[in-house]
mmCIF file of C-alpha atoms in Angstrom:
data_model
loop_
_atom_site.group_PDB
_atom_site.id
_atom_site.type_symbol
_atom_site.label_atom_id
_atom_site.label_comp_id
_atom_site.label_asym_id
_atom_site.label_seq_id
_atom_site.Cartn_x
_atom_site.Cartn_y
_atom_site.Cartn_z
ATOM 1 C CA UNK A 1 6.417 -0.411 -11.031
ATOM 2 C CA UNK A 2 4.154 2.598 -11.216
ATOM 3 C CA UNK A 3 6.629 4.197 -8.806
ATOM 4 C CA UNK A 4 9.921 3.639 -10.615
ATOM 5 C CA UNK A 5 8.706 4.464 -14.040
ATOM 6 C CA UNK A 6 7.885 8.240 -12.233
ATOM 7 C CA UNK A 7 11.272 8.129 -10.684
ATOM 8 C CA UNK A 8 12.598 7.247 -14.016
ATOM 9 C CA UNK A 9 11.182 10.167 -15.850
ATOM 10 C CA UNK A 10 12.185 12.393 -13.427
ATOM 11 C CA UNK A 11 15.817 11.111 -13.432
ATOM 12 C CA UNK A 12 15.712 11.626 -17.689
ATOM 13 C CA UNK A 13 14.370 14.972 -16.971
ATOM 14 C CA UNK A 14 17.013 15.925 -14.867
ATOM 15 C CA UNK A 15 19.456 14.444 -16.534
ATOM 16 C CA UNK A 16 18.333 16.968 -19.628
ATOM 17 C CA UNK A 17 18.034 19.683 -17.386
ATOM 18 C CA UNK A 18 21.590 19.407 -16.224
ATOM 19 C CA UNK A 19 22.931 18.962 -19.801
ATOM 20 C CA UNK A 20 20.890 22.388 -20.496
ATOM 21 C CA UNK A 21 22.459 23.938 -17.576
ATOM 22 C CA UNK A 22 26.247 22.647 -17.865
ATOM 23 C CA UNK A 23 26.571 20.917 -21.164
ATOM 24 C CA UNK A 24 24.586 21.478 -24.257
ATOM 25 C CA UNK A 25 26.325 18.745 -26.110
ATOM 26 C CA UNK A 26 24.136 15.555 -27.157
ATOM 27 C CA UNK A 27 27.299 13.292 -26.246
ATOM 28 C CA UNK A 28 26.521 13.935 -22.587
ATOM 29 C CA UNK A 29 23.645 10.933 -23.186
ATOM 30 C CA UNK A 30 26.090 8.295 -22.669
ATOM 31 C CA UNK A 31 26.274 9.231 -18.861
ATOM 32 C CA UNK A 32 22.035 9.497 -18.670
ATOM 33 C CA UNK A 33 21.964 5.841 -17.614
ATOM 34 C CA UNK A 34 24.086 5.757 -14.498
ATOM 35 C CA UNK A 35 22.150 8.816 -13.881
ATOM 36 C CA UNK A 36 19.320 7.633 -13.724
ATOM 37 C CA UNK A 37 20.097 4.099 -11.795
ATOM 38 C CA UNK A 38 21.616 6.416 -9.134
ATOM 39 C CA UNK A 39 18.765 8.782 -8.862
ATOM 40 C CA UNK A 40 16.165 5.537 -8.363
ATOM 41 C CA UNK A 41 18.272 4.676 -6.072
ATOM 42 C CA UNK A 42 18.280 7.578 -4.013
ATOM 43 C CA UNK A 43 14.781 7.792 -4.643
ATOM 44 C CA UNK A 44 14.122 4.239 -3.336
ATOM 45 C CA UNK A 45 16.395 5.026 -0.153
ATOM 46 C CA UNK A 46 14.451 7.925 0.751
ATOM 47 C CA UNK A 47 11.076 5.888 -0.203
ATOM 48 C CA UNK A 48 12.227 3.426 1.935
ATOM 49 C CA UNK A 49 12.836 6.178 5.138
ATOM 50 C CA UNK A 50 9.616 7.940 4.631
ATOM 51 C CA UNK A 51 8.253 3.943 4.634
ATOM 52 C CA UNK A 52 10.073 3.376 8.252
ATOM 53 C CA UNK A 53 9.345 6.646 9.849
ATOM 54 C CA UNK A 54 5.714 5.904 9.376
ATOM 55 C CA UNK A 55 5.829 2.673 10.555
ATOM 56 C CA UNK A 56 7.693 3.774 13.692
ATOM 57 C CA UNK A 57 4.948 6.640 14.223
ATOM 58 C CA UNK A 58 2.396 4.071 13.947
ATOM 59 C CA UNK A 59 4.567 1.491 16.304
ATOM 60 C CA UNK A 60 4.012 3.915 18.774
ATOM 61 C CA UNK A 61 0.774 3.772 18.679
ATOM 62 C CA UNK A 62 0.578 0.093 18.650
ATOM 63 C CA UNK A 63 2.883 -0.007 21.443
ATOM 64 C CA UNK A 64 0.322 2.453 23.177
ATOM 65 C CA UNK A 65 -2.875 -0.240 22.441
ATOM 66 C CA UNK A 66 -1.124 -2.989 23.494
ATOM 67 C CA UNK A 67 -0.063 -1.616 27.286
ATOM 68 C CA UNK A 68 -3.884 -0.540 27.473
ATOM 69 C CA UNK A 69 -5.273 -3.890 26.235
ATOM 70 C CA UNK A 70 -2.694 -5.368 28.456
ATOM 71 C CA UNK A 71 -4.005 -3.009 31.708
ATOM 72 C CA UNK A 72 -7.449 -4.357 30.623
ATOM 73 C CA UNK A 73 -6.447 -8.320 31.561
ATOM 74 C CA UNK A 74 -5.359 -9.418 27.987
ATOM 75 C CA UNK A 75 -2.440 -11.659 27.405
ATOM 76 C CA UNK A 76 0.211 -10.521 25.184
ATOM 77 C CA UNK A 77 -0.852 -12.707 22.418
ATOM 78 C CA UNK A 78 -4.932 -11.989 22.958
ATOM 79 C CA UNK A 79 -3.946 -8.355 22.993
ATOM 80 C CA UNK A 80 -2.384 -8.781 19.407
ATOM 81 C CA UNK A 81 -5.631 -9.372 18.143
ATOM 82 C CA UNK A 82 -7.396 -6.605 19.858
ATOM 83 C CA UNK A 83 -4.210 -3.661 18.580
ATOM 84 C CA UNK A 84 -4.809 -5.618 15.127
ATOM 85 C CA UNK A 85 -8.300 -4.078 15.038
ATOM 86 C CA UNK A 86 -7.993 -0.896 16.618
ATOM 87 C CA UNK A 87 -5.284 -0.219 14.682
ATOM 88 C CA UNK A 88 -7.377 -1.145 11.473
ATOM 89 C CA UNK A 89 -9.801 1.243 12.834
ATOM 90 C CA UNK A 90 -7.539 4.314 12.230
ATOM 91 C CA UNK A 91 -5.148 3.189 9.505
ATOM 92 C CA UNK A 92 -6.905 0.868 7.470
ATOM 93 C CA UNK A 93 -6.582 -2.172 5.846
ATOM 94 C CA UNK A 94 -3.384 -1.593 3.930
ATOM 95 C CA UNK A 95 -1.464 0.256 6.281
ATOM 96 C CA UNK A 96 1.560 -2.240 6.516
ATOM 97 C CA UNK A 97 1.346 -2.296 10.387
ATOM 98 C CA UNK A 98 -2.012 -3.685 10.288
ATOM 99 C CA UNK A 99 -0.978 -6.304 7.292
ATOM 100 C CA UNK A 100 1.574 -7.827 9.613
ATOM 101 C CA UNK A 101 -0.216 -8.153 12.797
ATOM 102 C CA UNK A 102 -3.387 -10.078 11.058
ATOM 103 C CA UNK A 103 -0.336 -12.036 9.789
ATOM 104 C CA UNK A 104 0.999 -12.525 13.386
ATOM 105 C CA UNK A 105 -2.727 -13.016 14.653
ATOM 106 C CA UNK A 106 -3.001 -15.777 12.197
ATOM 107 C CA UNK A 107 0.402 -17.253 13.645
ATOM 108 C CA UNK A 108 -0.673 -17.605 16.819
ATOM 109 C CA UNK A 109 -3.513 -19.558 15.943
ATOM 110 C CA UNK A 110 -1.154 -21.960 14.926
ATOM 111 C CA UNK A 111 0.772 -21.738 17.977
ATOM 112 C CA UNK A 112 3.430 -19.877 16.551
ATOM 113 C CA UNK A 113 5.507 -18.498 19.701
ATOM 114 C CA UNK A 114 5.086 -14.697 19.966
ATOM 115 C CA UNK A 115 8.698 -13.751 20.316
ATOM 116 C CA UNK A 116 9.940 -15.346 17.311
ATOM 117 C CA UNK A 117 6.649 -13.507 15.385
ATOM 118 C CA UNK A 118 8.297 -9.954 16.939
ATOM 119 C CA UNK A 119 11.549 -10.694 16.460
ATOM 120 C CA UNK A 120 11.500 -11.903 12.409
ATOM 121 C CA UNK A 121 9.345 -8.811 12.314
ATOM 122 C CA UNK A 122 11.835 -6.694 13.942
ATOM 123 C CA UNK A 123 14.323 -8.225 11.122
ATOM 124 C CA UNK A 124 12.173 -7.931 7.802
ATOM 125 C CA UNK A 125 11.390 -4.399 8.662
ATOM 126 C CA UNK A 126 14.933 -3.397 9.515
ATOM 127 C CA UNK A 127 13.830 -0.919 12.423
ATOM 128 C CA UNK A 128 15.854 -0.436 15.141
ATOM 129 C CA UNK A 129 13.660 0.184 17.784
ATOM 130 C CA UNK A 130 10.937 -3.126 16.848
ATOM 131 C CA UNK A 131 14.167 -5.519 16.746
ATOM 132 C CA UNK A 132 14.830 -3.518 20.606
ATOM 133 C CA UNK A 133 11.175 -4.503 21.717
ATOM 134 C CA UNK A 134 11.862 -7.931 19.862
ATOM 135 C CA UNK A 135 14.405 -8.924 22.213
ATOM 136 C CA UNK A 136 12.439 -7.514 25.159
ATOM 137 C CA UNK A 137 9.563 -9.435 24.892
ATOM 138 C CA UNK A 138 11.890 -12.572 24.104
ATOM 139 C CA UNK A 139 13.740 -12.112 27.368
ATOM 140 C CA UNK A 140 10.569 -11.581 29.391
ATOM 141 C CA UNK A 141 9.076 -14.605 28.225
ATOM 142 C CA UNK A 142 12.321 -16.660 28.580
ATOM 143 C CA UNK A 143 12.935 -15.578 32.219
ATOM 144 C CA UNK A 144 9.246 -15.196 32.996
ATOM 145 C CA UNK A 145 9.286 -11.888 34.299
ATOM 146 C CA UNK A 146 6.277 -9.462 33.677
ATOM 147 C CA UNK A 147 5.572 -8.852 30.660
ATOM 148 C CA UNK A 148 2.811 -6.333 32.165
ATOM 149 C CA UNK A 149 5.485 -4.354 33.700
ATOM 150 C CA UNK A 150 8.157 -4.890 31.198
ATOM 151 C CA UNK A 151 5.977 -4.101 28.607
ATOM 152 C CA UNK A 152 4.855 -0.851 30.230
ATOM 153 C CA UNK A 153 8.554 0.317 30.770
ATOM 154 C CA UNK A 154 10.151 -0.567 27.358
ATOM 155 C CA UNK A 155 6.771 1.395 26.110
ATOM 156 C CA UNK A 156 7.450 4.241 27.669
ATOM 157 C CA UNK A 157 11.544 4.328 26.547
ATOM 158 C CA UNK A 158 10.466 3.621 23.321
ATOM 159 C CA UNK A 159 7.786 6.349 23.103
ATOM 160 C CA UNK A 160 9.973 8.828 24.588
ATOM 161 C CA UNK A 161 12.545 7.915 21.791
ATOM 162 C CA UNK A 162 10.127 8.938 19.007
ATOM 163 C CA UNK A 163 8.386 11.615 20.380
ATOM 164 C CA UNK A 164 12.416 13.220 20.560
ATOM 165 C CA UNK A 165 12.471 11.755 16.689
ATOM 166 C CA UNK A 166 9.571 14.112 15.841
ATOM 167 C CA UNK A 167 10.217 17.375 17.881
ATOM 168 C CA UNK A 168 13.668 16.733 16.162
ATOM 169 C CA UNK A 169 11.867 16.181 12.522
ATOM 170 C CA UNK A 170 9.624 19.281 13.614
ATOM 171 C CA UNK A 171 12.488 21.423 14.454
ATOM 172 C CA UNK A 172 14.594 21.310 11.534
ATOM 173 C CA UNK A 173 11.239 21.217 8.983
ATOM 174 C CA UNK A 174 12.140 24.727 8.579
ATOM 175 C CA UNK A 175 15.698 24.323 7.720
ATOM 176 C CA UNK A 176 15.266 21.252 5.365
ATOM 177 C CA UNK A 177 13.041 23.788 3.101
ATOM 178 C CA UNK A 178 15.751 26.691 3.229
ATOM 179 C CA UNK A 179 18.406 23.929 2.179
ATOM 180 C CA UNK A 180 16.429 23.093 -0.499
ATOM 181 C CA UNK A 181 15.732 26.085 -2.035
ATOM 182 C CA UNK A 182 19.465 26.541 -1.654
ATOM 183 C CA UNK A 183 20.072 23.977 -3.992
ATOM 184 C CA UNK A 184 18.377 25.266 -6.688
ATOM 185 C CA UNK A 185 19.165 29.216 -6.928
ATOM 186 C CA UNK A 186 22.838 27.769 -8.500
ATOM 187 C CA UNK A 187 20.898 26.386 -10.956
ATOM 188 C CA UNK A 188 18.210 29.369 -11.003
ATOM 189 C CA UNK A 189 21.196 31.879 -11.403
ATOM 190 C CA UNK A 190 22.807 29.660 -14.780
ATOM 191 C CA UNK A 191 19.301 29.365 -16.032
ATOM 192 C CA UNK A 192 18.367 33.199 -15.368
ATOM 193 C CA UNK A 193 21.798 34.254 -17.061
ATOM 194 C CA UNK A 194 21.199 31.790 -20.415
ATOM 195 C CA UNK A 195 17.655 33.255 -20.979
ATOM 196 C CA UNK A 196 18.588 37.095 -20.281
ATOM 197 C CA UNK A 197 21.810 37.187 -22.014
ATOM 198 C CA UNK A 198 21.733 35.115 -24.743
ATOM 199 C CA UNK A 199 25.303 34.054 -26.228
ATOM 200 C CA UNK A 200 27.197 35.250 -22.649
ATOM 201 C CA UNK A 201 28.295 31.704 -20.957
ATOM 202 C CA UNK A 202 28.607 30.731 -24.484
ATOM 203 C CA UNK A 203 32.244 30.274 -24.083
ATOM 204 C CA UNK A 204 31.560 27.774 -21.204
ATOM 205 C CA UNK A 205 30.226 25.665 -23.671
ATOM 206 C CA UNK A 206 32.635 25.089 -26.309
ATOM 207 C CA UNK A 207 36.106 25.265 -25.705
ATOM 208 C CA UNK A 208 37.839 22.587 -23.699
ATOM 209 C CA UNK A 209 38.578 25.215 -20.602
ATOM 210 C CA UNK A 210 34.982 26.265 -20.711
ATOM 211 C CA UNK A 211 33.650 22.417 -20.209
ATOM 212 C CA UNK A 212 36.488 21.925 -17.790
ATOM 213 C CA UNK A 213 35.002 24.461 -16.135
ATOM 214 C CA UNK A 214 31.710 23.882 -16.190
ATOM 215 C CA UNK A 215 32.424 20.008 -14.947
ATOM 216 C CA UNK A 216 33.871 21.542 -11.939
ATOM 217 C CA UNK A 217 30.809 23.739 -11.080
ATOM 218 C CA UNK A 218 28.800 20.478 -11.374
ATOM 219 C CA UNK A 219 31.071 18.947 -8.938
ATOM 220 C CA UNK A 220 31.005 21.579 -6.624
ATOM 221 C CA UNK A 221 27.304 21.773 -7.010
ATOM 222 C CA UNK A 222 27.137 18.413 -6.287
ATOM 223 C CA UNK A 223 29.201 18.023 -3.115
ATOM 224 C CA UNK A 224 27.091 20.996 -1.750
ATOM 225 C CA UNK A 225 23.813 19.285 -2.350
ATOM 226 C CA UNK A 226 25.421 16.620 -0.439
ATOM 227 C CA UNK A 227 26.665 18.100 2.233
ATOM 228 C CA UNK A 228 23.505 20.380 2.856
ATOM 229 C CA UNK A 229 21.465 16.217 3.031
ATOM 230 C CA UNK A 230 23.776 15.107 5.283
ATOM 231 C CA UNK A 231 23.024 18.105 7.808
ATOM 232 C CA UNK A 232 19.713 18.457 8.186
ATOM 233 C CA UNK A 233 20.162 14.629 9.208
ATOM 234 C CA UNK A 234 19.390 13.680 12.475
ATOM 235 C CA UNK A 235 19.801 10.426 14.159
ATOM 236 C CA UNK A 236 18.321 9.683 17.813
#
């Protein structure tokens, strides 16, 4: 709640600042609200990938716990319990990781079967690579093959596939910041023009050409933003 009230602000806010900027008519409230809706939505898309890129990060490092407790002699399920707590050693308690496996340690006390705990995990959390080591660990145990050496091999694909995901992340860190200072010198150079040269774009807004215009700049403005998201996106 805390977060969509602060995603709500900031959606009124901009929704003022780009009346300011394009508009300057009060009548332009009536759009605010399916402003707003889209910008918490946006927001809650990208709170959502920040959300899974962490938890593949920290996968990884599960992933990494569980082929050493493994090495050690564990079984798959005793070395559950053993990643829960290491991994509660550098995360703490309310990193979400470490919230589902004492929920899949608790599982297998009931003799919950540990392929059907990785594989509604791999569901819920809607992350391609768990749902991949899901079905792993499902076939291993169905087939009884190794789940020593099958673990250590989809470990090692799966490792490699998000250490790429970072270098790539790493790489274009650079980029994302020049896109998004991009986006706002249009806005900079509207703003820098009302406040040295007062009365100058007032023709832009008041006449029916001028908001014409000015709605097409938006548009523009807009599908640039857009554009300039879509790529500095990477998928691996």
């Amino acid at each position: 709640m805390r977060e969509i009230l602060v995603w709500s602000c900031e959606g009124a806010l901009l929704c003022l600042t780009l009346d300011f900027l394009f508009y300057r008519s009060l009548l332009m409230i009536v759009i605010f609200p399916p402003v707003i809706y889209m910008y918490l939505q946006w927001r809650r898309r990208g709170r959502m990938k920040k959300l899974k890129q962490e938890m593949s990060l920290h996968f990884k490092d599960f992933l990494q716990a569980l082929e050493t407790s493994m090495k050690a002699g564990y079984s798959l399920e005793n070395s559950i319990g053993e990643c829960e707590k290491d991994m509660r050693a550098r995360y703490g308690e309310r990193e979400p990781l470490v919230r589902e496996l004492r929920f899949m340690r608790g599982q297998l006390l009931i003799n919950v079967p540990v392929e059907r705990l990785f594989e509604d995990f791999g569901k819920r959390c809607g992350i391609e690579d768990i749902r991949s080591f899901a079905e792993v660990v499902t076939i291993a145990k169905r087939t009884g093959g190794s789940m020593k050496m099958v673990l250590e091999q989809t470990s090692r694909i799966l490792c490699g596939k998000l250490d790429t995901k970072k270098e790539i992340e790493t790489a274009i860190a650079a980029k994302k910041y020049e896109q998004t200072i991009m986006n706002v010198i249009p806005a900079g150079i509207i703003l820098y023009m009302n406040l040295t040269f007062p009365g100058f774009l007032d023709v832009l807004y008041t006449g029916v050409t001028g908001r014409i215009i000015m709605t097409g700049c938006l548009m523009v403005y807009a599908a640039s933003w857009y554009m300039g998201r879509k790529m500095v996106e990477i998928e691996v």
